[in-house]
Coordinates of C-alpha atoms and ligand atoms in Angstrom, one line a residue:
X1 CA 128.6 132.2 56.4
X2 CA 128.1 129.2 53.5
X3 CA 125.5 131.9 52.2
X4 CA 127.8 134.7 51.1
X5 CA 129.9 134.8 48.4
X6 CA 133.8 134.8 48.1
X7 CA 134.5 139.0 47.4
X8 CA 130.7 140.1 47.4
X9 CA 130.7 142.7 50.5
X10 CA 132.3 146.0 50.5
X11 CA 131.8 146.2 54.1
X12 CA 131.6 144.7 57.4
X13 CA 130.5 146.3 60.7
X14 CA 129.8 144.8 64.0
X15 CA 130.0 144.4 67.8
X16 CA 130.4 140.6 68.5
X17 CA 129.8 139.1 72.6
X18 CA 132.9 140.6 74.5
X19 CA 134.9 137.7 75.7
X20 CA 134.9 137.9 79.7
X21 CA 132.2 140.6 79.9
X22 CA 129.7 138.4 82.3
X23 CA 126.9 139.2 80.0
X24 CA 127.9 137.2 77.3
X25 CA 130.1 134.0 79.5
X26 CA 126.6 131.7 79.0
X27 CA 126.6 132.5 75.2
X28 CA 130.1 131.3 74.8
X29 CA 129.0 128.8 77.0
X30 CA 127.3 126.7 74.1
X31 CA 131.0 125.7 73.2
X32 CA 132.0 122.5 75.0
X33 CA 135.4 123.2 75.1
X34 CA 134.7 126.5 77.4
X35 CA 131.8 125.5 79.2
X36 CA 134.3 122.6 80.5
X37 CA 136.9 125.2 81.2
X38 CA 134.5 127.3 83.1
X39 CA 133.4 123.9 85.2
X40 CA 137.3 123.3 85.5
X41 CA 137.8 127.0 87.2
X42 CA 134.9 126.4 89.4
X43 CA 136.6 123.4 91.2
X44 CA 140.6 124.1 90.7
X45 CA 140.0 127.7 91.4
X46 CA 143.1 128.2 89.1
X47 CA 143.3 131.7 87.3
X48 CA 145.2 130.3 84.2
X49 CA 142.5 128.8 83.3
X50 CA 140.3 132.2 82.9
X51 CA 143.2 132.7 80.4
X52 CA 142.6 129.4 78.7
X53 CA 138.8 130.4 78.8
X54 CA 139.8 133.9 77.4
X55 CA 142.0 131.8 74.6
X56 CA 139.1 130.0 73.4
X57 CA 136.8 133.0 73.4
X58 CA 139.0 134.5 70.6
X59 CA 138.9 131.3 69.0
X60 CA 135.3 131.4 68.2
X61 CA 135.1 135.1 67.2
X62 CA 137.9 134.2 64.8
X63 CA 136.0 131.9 62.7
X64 CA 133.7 135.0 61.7
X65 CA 137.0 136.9 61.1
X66 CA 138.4 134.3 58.8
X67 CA 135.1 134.4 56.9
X68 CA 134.7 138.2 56.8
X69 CA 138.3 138.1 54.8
X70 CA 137.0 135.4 52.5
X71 CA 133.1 137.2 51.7
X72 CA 135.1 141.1 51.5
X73 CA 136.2 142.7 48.6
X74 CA 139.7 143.4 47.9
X75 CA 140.3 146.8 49.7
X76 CA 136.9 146.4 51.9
X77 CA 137.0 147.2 55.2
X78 CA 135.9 145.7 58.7
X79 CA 135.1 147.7 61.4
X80 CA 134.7 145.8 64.7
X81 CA 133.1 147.4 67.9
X82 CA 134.8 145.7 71.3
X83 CA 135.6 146.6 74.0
X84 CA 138.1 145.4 76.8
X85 CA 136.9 143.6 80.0
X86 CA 138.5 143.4 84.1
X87 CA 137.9 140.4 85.4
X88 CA 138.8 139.8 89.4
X89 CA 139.2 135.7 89.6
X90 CA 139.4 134.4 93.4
X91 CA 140.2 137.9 94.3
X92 CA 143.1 138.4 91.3
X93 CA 142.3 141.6 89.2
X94 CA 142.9 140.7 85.5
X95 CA 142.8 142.5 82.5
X96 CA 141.7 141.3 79.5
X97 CA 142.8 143.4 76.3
X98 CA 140.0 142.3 73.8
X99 CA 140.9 144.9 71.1
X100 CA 144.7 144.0 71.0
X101 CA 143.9 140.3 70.4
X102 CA 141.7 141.3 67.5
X103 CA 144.5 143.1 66.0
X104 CA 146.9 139.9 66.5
X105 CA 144.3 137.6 65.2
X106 CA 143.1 140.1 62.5
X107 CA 146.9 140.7 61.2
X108 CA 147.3 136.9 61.2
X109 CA 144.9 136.2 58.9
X110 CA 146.0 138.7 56.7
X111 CA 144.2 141.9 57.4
X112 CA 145.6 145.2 56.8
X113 CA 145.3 146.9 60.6
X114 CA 143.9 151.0 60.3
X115 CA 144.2 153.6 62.5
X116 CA 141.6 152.7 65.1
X117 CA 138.8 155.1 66.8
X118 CA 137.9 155.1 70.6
X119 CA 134.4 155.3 71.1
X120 CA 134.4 157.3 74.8
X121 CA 131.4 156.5 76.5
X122 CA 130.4 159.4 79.2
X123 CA 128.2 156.9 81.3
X124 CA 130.5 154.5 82.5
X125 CA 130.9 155.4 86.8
X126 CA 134.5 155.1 88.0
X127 CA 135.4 152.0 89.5
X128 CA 137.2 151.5 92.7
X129 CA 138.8 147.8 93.0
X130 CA 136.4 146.5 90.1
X131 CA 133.4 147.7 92.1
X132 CA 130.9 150.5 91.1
X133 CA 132.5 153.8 93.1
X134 CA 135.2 154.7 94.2
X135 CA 133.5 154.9 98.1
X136 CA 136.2 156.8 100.8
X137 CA 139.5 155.4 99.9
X138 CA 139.1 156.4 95.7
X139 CA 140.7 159.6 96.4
X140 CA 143.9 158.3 97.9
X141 CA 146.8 156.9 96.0
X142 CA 147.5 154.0 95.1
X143 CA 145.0 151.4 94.2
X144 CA 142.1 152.7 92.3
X145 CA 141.8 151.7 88.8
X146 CA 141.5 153.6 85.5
X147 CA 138.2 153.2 84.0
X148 CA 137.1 151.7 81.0
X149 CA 135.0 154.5 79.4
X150 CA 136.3 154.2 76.2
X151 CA 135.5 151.3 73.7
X152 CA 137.3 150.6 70.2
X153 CA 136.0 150.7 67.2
X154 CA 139.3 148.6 64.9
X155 CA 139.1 149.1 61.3
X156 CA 141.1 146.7 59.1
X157 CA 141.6 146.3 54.9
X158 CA 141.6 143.1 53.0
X159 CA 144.6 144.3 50.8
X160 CA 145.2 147.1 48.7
X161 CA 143.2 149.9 48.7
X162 CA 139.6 150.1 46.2
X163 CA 139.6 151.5 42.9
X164 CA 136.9 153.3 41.3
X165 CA 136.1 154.6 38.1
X166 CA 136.4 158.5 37.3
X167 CA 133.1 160.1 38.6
X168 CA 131.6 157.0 39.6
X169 CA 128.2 158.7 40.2
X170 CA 127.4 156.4 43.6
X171 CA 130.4 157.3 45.0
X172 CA 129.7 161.2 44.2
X173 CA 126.2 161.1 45.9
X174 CA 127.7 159.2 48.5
X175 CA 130.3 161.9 49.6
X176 CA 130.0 163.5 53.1
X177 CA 131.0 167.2 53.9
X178 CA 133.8 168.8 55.0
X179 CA 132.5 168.8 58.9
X180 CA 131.7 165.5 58.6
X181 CA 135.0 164.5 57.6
X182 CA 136.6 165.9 60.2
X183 CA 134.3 164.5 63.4
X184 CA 134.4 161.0 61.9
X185 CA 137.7 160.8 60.8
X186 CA 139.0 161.8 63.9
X187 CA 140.6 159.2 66.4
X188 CA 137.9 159.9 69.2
X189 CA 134.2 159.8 69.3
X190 CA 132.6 161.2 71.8
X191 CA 128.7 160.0 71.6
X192 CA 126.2 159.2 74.6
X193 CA 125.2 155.5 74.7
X194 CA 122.6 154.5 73.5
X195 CA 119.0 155.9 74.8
X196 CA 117.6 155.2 78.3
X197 CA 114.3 153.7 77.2
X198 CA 115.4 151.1 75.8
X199 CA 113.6 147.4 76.2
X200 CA 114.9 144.2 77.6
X201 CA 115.9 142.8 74.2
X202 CA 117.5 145.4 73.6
X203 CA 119.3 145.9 76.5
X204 CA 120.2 141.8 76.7
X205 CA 121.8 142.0 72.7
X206 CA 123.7 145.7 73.9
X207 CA 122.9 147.4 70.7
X208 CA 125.1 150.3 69.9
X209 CA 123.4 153.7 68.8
X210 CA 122.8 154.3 65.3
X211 CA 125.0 157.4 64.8
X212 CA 127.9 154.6 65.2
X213 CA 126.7 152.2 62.0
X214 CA 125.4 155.5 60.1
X215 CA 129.3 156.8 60.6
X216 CA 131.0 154.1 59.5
X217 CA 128.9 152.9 56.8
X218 CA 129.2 156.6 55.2
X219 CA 132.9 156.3 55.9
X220 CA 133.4 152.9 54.0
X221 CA 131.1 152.1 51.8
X222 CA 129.1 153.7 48.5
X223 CA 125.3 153.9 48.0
X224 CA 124.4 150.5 46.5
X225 CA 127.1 148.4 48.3
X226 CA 126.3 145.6 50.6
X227 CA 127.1 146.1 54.5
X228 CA 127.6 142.5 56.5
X229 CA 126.8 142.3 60.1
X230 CA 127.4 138.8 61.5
X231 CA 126.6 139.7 65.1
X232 CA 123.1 141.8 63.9
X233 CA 121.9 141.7 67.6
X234 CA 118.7 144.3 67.0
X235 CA 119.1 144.5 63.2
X236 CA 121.1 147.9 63.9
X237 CA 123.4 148.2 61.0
X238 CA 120.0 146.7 58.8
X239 CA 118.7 149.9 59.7
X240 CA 120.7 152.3 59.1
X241 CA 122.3 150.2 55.9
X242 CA 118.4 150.6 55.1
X243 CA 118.6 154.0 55.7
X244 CA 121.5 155.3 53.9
X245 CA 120.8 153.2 50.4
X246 CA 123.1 150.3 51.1
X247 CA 122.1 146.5 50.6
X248 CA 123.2 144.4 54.0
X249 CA 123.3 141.0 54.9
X250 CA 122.8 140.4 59.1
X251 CA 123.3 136.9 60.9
X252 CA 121.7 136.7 64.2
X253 CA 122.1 133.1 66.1
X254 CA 119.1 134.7 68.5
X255 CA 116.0 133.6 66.8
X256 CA 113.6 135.4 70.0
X257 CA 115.2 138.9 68.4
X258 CA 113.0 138.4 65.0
X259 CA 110.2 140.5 66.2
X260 CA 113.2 143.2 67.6
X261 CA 114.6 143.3 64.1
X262 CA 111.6 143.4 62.0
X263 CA 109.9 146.5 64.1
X264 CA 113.3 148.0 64.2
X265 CA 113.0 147.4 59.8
X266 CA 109.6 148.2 59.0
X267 CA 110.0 151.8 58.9
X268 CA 112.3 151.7 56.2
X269 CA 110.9 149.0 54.0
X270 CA 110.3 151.1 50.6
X271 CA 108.7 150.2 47.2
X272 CA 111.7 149.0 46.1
X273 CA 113.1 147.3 49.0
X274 CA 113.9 143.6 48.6
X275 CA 113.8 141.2 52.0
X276 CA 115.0 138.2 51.5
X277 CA 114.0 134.9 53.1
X278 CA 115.1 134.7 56.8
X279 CA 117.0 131.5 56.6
X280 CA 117.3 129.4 59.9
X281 CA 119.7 126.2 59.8
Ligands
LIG301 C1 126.8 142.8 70.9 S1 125.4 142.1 70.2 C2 125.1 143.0 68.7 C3 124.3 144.3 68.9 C4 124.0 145.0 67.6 N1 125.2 145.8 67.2 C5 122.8 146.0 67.8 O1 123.0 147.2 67.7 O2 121.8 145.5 68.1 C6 126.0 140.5 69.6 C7 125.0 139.6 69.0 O3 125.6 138.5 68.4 C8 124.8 137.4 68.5 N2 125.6 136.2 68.2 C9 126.4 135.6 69.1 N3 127.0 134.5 68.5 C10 126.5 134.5 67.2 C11 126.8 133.6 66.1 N4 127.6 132.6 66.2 N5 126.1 133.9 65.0 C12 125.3 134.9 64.9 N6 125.0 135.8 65.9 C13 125.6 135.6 67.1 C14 124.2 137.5 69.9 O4 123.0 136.8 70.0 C15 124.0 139.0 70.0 O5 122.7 139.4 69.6

């Protein structure tokens, strides 16, 4: 992110591809080094290599870790959206614990790790095997699997904590109340997924539902700070950065979601509202 200063945002939030959810495998794809891996477990058939593929997954999401530290501010905060992914490989069940290699990867570089939240989403169906019910064995010990209805949202620090001034008025008109404080500083979030209607681009970038950039943006940042999101998908956290009377900063690598992101935008263009160039390298 050559663009963005050393220590100019206050806060990041985002929900990157999920290494080894099939959605995103043609994405990572565009990296040599795993589109040869995936051409290598195609004709070995060997499951170490799905971890060699998982390996160099995290590799490429780390390069935007490494530059989040650089572009925060000393005691801004990253919040990442992920969740984990199963994985059965020539008929091996694997599980691939995304969120715990953020941590290790996160800590490494020199991030402060937070008390976490666990998004529980009520949609997901139970799964029976890695399959979509549990049919007429799921009710008998001992092979079904737990599901994955919960996603993470990690939160991290670049060092020690902010410092304000006394009655810093942006931080007083951005204080939430009391029942705010505690739903969102609790550990688990229970909030539907996003709406049904949504349309193919939408569906394809798997944008998360407002409430979950509007909540962490009012947790961790003050009116008038910038919000960075280097996976902006829809132009979600845009929005609701918009919204709330934050400045933001969104990569997207997709240039077919420009017309997603500017309809999703518009409404909350105001007088004063400055857009900056779309820049595409
Ligand atoms: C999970 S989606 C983000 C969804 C977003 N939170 C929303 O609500 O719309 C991840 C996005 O990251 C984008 N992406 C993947 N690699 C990227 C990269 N290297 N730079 C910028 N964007 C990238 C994908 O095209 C995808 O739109």
């Amino acid at each position: 992110m050559p663009e963005v200063e050393d220590g100019s945002v206050h806060l990041m939030v985002t929900s990157p591809p999920y290494p080894l959810i099939a959605m995103w495998d043609s994405l990572f794809k565009a990296d040599p080094k795993i589109s040869s891996l995936w051409s290598k477990l195609d004709t070995t058939g060997d499951s170490e290599v799905v971890r060699q593929i998982y390996d160099a997954m995290h590799e490429n999401l780390a390069k935007v870790w490494v530059e989040t530290y650089r572009v925060l501010v000393e005691g801004g905060i990253a919040a990442i959206n992920i969740g984990d992914a199963t994985r059965s490989i020539n008929g091996v069940f694997q599980l691939f614990p995304n969120h715990s290699r953020i941590i290790e990867i996160c800590e490494k570089i020199g991030f402060t790790t937070l008390p976490y939240i666990l998004w529980k989403k009520p949609t997901t169906k139970p799964k029976y095997k890695g399959k979509g019910a549990f049919l007429g064995s799921g009710f008998l010990p001992p092979n079904a699997y737990v599901t994955l209805d919960c996603e993470f949202i990690l939160l991290f620090r670049k060092g020690k904590l902010r410092k304000f001034k006394v009655n810093h008025t942006e931080r007083y008109e951005s204080k939430f109340t009391k029942a705010q404080r505690d739903e969102w500083f609790s550990q688990i979030w229970t909030l539907k997924g996003i709406r049904q209607t949504m349309d193919d681009l939408e569906r394809r970038t798997a944008v998360y539902p407002d409430e979950v950039a509007e909540r962490l943006i009012r947790m961790f940042s003050v009116k008038g700070e910038l919000v960075l999101d280097p996976f902006l998908g829809s132009g979600t956290t845009t929005k609701v950065a918009m919204k709330n009377g934050r400045n933001s900063i969104g990569f997207e690598l997709d240039s077919s979601l420009l017309p997603a992101i500017n309809r999703k935008l518009e409404p909350h263009i105001k007088d004063n509202t400055v857009l900056v160039d779309i820049l595409k390298r």
